[in-house]
């Protein structure tokens, strides 16, 4: 029962982050990624992540491509959005099932 409630809360947070990423990408015309940071979904623009990599916020050797592979959702202005304003669903099967 506990895990079920935690899944519901995580699903709500992911959907909210996906919606926010879609809105931000429409407004700013940038790519935005939704990443799970310590189990909490956070929205970052691709430019922010590049700056964070340059500032050594991640461990040595981390690239933007690796972060894109780990992203739950990648939104972008140049692609046709889905009904939620999202372009790609990424992540493990459990996360994708929660989003849909």
GROMACS .gro file of N, CA and C in nm:
model
  300
    1UNK      N    1   0.082  -0.119   0.000
    1UNK     CA    2   0.000   0.000   0.000
    1UNK      C    3   0.086   0.126   0.000
    2UNK      N    4   0.195   0.122   0.080
    2UNK     CA    5   0.284   0.237   0.083
    2UNK      C    6   0.343   0.265  -0.054
    3UNK      N    7   0.389   0.159  -0.121
    3UNK     CA    8   0.451   0.175  -0.252
    3UNK      C    9   0.351   0.229  -0.353
    4UNK      N   10   0.227   0.187  -0.344
    4UNK     CA   11   0.123   0.234  -0.434
    4UNK      C   12   0.102   0.385  -0.419
    5UNK      N   13   0.098   0.432  -0.296
    5UNK     CA   14   0.080   0.575  -0.271
    5UNK      C   15   0.202   0.653  -0.319
    6UNK      N   16   0.323   0.599  -0.297
    6UNK     CA   17   0.444   0.665  -0.345
    6UNK      C   18   0.445   0.671  -0.498
    7UNK      N   19   0.397   0.567  -0.563
    7UNK     CA   20   0.390   0.567  -0.709
    7UNK      C   21   0.293   0.672  -0.760
    8UNK      N   22   0.182   0.688  -0.693
    8UNK     CA   23   0.084   0.790  -0.732
    8UNK      C   24   0.145   0.929  -0.719
    9UNK      N   25   0.215   0.954  -0.610
    9UNK     CA   26   0.276   1.085  -0.588
    9UNK      C   27   0.384   1.110  -0.693
   10UNK      N   28   0.468   1.011  -0.721
   10UNK     CA   29   0.573   1.027  -0.821
   10UNK      C   30   0.515   1.051  -0.959
   11UNK      N   31   0.407   0.979  -0.991
   11UNK     CA   32   0.340   0.997  -1.120
   11UNK      C   33   0.288   1.141  -1.133
   12UNK      N   34   0.229   1.194  -1.030
   12UNK     CA   35   0.179   1.330  -1.031
   12UNK      C   36   0.293   1.429  -1.052
   13UNK      N   37   0.403   1.411  -0.983
   13UNK     CA   38   0.517   1.501  -0.995
   13UNK      C   39   0.578   1.495  -1.135
   14UNK      N   40   0.586   1.375  -1.193
   14UNK     CA   41   0.641   1.360  -1.327
   14UNK      C   42   0.551   1.428  -1.429
   15UNK      N   43   0.422   1.408  -1.418
   15UNK     CA   44   0.329   1.474  -1.512
   15UNK      C   45   0.338   1.625  -1.502
   16UNK      N   46   0.349   1.676  -1.381
   16UNK     CA   47   0.361   1.821  -1.362
   16UNK      C   48   0.491   1.873  -1.423
   17UNK      N   49   0.601   1.799  -1.405
   17UNK     CA   50   0.730   1.839  -1.463
   17UNK      C   51   0.726   1.833  -1.615
   18UNK      N   52   0.659   1.732  -1.671
   18UNK     CA   53   0.646   1.719  -1.815
   18UNK      C   54   0.568   1.838  -1.872
   19UNK      N   55   0.462   1.874  -1.806
   19UNK     CA   56   0.381   1.987  -1.850
   19UNK      C   57   0.462   2.117  -1.844
   20UNK      N   58   0.537   2.135  -1.737
   20UNK     CA   59   0.620   2.253  -1.721
   20UNK      C   60   0.728   2.259  -1.830
   21UNK      N   61   0.790   2.146  -1.860
   21UNK     CA   62   0.894   2.141  -1.963
   21UNK      C   63   0.835   2.176  -2.099
   22UNK      N   64   0.717   2.127  -2.129
   22UNK     CA   65   0.651   2.160  -2.255
   22UNK      C   66   0.622   2.308  -2.267
   23UNK      N   67   0.571   2.367  -2.159
   23UNK     CA   68   0.541   2.510  -2.161
   23UNK      C   69   0.667   2.594  -2.175
   24UNK      N   70   0.772   2.557  -2.102
   24UNK     CA   71   0.897   2.633  -2.110
   24UNK      C   72   0.960   2.624  -2.248
   25UNK      N   73   0.952   2.507  -2.310
   25UNK     CA   74   1.013   2.493  -2.443
   25UNK      C   75   0.936   2.575  -2.547
   26UNK      N   76   0.805   2.588  -2.531
   26UNK     CA   77   0.728   2.671  -2.623
   26UNK      C   78   0.762   2.819  -2.605
   27UNK      N   79   0.780   2.861  -2.481
   27UNK     CA   80   0.806   3.002  -2.453
   27UNK      C   81   0.948   3.041  -2.490
   28UNK      N   82   1.046   2.962  -2.444
   28UNK     CA   83   1.186   3.001  -2.461
   28UNK      C   84   1.251   2.947  -2.588
   29UNK      N   85   1.181   2.857  -2.660
   29UNK     CA   86   1.236   2.796  -2.782
   29UNK      C   87   1.367   2.722  -2.756
   30UNK      N   88   1.377   2.655  -2.643
   30UNK     CA   89   1.494   2.575  -2.607
   30UNK      C   90   1.449   2.433  -2.579
   31UNK      N   91   1.547   2.342  -2.583
   31UNK     CA   92   1.519   2.204  -2.543
   31UNK      C   93   1.521   2.197  -2.391
   32UNK      N   94   1.424   2.128  -2.336
   32UNK     CA   95   1.419   2.105  -2.192
   32UNK      C   96   1.413   1.956  -2.165
   33UNK      N   97   1.482   1.915  -2.058
   33UNK     CA   98   1.486   1.775  -2.019
   33UNK      C   99   1.429   1.760  -1.879
   34UNK      N  100   1.356   1.653  -1.857
   34UNK     CA  101   1.308   1.618  -1.724
   34UNK      C  102   1.396   1.505  -1.674
   35UNK      N  103   1.471   1.531  -1.568
   35UNK     CA  104   1.561   1.432  -1.510
   35UNK      C  105   1.515   1.398  -1.369
   36UNK      N  106   1.533   1.274  -1.331
   36UNK     CA  107   1.505   1.234  -1.193
   36UNK      C  108   1.632   1.257  -1.111
   37UNK      N  109   1.626   1.351  -1.019
   37UNK     CA  110   1.739   1.385  -0.933
   37UNK      C  111   1.701   1.344  -0.792
   38UNK      N  112   1.767   1.242  -0.741
   38UNK     CA  113   1.739   1.188  -0.608
   38UNK      C  114   1.593   1.147  -0.594
   39UNK      N  115   1.536   1.094  -0.703
   39UNK     CA  116   1.400   1.045  -0.700
   39UNK      C  117   1.294   1.151  -0.723
   40UNK      N  118   1.335   1.276  -0.748
   40UNK     CA  119   1.242   1.385  -0.771
   40UNK      C  120   1.262   1.437  -0.913
   41UNK      N  121   1.156   1.449  -0.993
   41UNK     CA  122   1.172   1.500  -1.129
   41UNK      C  123   1.200   1.650  -1.129
   42UNK      N  124   1.303   1.690  -1.205
   42UNK     CA  125   1.341   1.832  -1.217
   42UNK      C  126   1.354   1.866  -1.364
   43UNK      N  127   1.325   1.990  -1.398
   43UNK     CA  128   1.329   2.037  -1.536
   43UNK      C  129   1.453   2.124  -1.554
   44UNK      N  130   1.533   2.090  -1.657
   44UNK     CA  131   1.652   2.167  -1.690
   44UNK      C  132   1.653   2.194  -1.840
   45UNK      N  133   1.702   2.312  -1.878
   45UNK     CA  134   1.723   2.336  -2.020
   45UNK      C  135   1.857   2.275  -2.058
   46UNK      N  136   1.874   2.247  -2.185
   46UNK     CA  137   1.998   2.185  -2.231
   46UNK      C  138   2.116   2.279  -2.206
   47UNK      N  139   2.095   2.410  -2.220
   47UNK     CA  140   2.202   2.507  -2.197
   47UNK      C  141   2.243   2.508  -2.050
   48UNK      N  142   2.146   2.496  -1.959
   48UNK     CA  143   2.178   2.490  -1.816
   48UNK      C  144   2.264   2.369  -1.785
   49UNK      N  145   2.229   2.255  -1.845
   49UNK     CA  146   2.306   2.133  -1.820
   49UNK      C  147   2.448   2.145  -1.873
   50UNK      N  148   2.465   2.210  -1.989
   50UNK     CA  149   2.599   2.230  -2.043
   50UNK      C  150   2.683   2.317  -1.948
   51UNK      N  151   2.621   2.421  -1.892
   51UNK     CA  152   2.692   2.507  -1.796
   51UNK      C  153   2.729   2.428  -1.670
   52UNK      N  154   2.636   2.345  -1.624
   52UNK     CA  155   2.662   2.266  -1.504
   52UNK      C  156   2.775   2.166  -1.527
   53UNK      N  157   2.782   2.109  -1.648
   53UNK     CA  158   2.891   2.017  -1.680
   53UNK      C  159   3.023   2.093  -1.681
   54UNK      N  160   3.024   2.213  -1.737
   54UNK     CA  161   3.146   2.294  -1.741
   54UNK      C  162   3.190   2.336  -1.601
   55UNK      N  163   3.095   2.354  -1.510
   55UNK     CA  164   3.126   2.393  -1.372
   55UNK      C  165   3.159   2.273  -1.284
   56UNK      N  166   3.161   2.153  -1.343
   56UNK     CA  167   3.194   2.028  -1.271
   56UNK      C  168   3.092   1.994  -1.163
   57UNK      N  169   2.965   2.020  -1.191
   57UNK     CA  170   2.859   1.983  -1.096
   57UNK      C  171   2.834   1.832  -1.100
   58UNK      N  172   2.867   1.769  -1.213
   58UNK     CA  173   2.853   1.624  -1.227
   58UNK      C  174   2.990   1.560  -1.214
   59UNK      N  175   2.993   1.429  -1.201
   59UNK     CA  176   3.121   1.362  -1.191
   59UNK      C  177   3.196   1.373  -1.324
   60UNK      N  178   3.325   1.354  -1.316
   60UNK     CA  179   3.411   1.372  -1.433
   60UNK      C  180   3.373   1.272  -1.542
   61UNK      N  181   3.365   1.322  -1.665
   61UNK     CA  182   3.334   1.237  -1.778
   61UNK      C  183   3.187   1.236  -1.818
   62UNK      N  184   3.101   1.303  -1.743
   62UNK     CA  185   2.959   1.308  -1.777
   62UNK      C  186   2.940   1.398  -1.899
   63UNK      N  187   2.863   1.351  -1.996
   63UNK     CA  188   2.837   1.429  -2.116
   63UNK      C  189   2.687   1.459  -2.127
   64UNK      N  190   2.657   1.553  -2.215
   64UNK     CA  191   2.517   1.590  -2.236
   64UNK      C  192   2.441   1.474  -2.299
   65UNK      N  193   2.509   1.392  -2.380
   65UNK     CA  194   2.443   1.278  -2.442
   65UNK      C  195   2.400   1.175  -2.338
   66UNK      N  196   2.483   1.154  -2.237
   66UNK     CA  197   2.447   1.061  -2.130
   66UNK      C  198   2.326   1.112  -2.052
   67UNK      N  199   2.322   1.241  -2.028
   67UNK     CA  200   2.207   1.298  -1.957
   67UNK      C  201   2.080   1.288  -2.041
   68UNK      N  202   2.092   1.304  -2.173
   68UNK     CA  203   1.975   1.289  -2.260
   68UNK      C  204   1.924   1.145  -2.260
   69UNK      N  205   2.016   1.048  -2.249
   69UNK     CA  206   1.974   0.908  -2.243
   69UNK      C  207   1.898   0.879  -2.114
   70UNK      N  208   1.936   0.946  -2.005
   70UNK     CA  209   1.871   0.923  -1.876
   70UNK      C  210   1.743   1.004  -1.858
   71UNK      N  211   1.719   1.099  -1.946
   71UNK     CA  212   1.605   1.189  -1.931
   71UNK      C  213   1.473   1.112  -1.944
   72UNK      N  214   1.376   1.152  -1.865
   72UNK     CA  215   1.243   1.095  -1.875
   72UNK      C  216   1.174   1.150  -1.999
   73UNK      N  217   1.185   1.281  -2.020
   73UNK     CA  218   1.122   1.347  -2.134
   73UNK      C  219   1.218   1.452  -2.190
   74UNK      N  220   1.221   1.463  -2.323
   74UNK     CA  221   1.296   1.569  -2.389
   74UNK      C  222   1.197   1.647  -2.473
   75UNK      N  223   1.185   1.776  -2.447
   75UNK     CA  224   1.096   1.860  -2.525
   75UNK      C  225   1.181   1.955  -2.609
   76UNK      N  226   1.128   1.995  -2.723
   76UNK     CA  227   1.202   2.085  -2.808
   76UNK      C  228   1.110   2.163  -2.899
   77UNK      N  229   1.149   2.282  -2.938
   77UNK     CA  230   1.064   2.365  -3.022
   77UNK      C  231   1.060   2.322  -3.168
   78UNK      N  232   1.162   2.252  -3.216
   78UNK     CA  233   1.170   2.220  -3.358
   78UNK      C  234   1.094   2.095  -3.397
   79UNK      N  235   1.042   2.020  -3.302
   79UNK     CA  236   0.969   1.898  -3.332
   79UNK      C  237   0.821   1.917  -3.305
   80UNK      N  238   0.741   1.830  -3.359
   80UNK     CA  239   0.596   1.839  -3.340
   80UNK      C  240   0.561   1.778  -3.205
   81UNK      N  241   0.496   1.855  -3.117
   81UNK     CA  242   0.466   1.802  -2.984
   81UNK      C  243   0.346   1.707  -2.984
   82UNK      N  244   0.342   1.622  -2.880
   82UNK     CA  245   0.227   1.534  -2.857
   82UNK      C  246   0.116   1.614  -2.790
   83UNK      N  247   0.021   1.541  -2.734
   83UNK     CA  248  -0.090   1.607  -2.667
   83UNK      C  249  -0.044   1.681  -2.542
   84UNK      N  250   0.064   1.635  -2.476
   84UNK     CA  251   0.114   1.701  -2.356
   84UNK      C  252   0.221   1.804  -2.387
   85UNK      N  253   0.255   1.825  -2.514
   85UNK     CA  254   0.363   1.915  -2.549
   85UNK      C  255   0.498   1.848  -2.541
   86UNK      N  256   0.501   1.715  -2.530
   86UNK     CA  257   0.625   1.641  -2.517
   86UNK      C  258   0.661   1.575  -2.648
   87UNK      N  259   0.787   1.551  -2.664
   87UNK     CA  260   0.834   1.493  -2.788
   87UNK      C  261   0.873   1.348  -2.767
   88UNK      N  262   0.956   1.320  -2.668
   88UNK     CA  263   1.007   1.185  -2.648
   88UNK      C  264   0.984   1.142  -2.504
   89UNK      N  265   0.952   1.016  -2.487
   89UNK     CA  266   0.949   0.958  -2.354
   89UNK      C  267   1.071   0.870  -2.340
   90UNK      N  268   1.148   0.893  -2.238
   90UNK     CA  269   1.268   0.815  -2.212
   90UNK      C  270   1.260   0.757  -2.072
   91UNK      N  271   1.358   0.678  -2.039
   91UNK     CA  272   1.365   0.623  -1.905
   91UNK      C  273   1.332   0.475  -1.906
   92UNK      N  274   1.326   0.418  -1.788
   92UNK     CA  275   1.296   0.275  -1.781
   92UNK      C  276   1.148   0.251  -1.803
   93UNK      N  277   1.111   0.125  -1.819
   93UNK     CA  278   0.973   0.092  -1.852
   93UNK      C  279   0.877   0.135  -1.743
   94UNK      N  280   0.919   0.128  -1.619
   94UNK     CA  281   0.831   0.162  -1.508
   94UNK      C  282   0.793   0.310  -1.514
   95UNK      N  283   0.890   0.396  -1.541
   95UNK     CA  284   0.863   0.540  -1.549
   95UNK      C  285   0.773   0.571  -1.667
   96UNK      N  286   0.798   0.509  -1.780
   96UNK     CA  287   0.717   0.534  -1.899
   96UNK      C  288   0.575   0.488  -1.875
   97UNK      N  289   0.556   0.375  -1.810
   97UNK     CA  290   0.422   0.326  -1.781
   97UNK      C  291   0.349   0.424  -1.690
   98UNK      N  292   0.421   0.484  -1.597
   98UNK     CA  293   0.358   0.579  -1.507
   98UNK      C  294   0.314   0.703  -1.583
   99UNK      N  295   0.393   0.746  -1.680
   99UNK     CA  296   0.358   0.866  -1.755
   99UNK      C  297   0.236   0.846  -1.842
  100UNK      N  298   0.219   0.726  -1.895
  100UNK     CA  299   0.108   0.701  -1.987
  100UNK      C  300  -0.012   0.656  -1.912
   0.00000   0.00000   0.00000
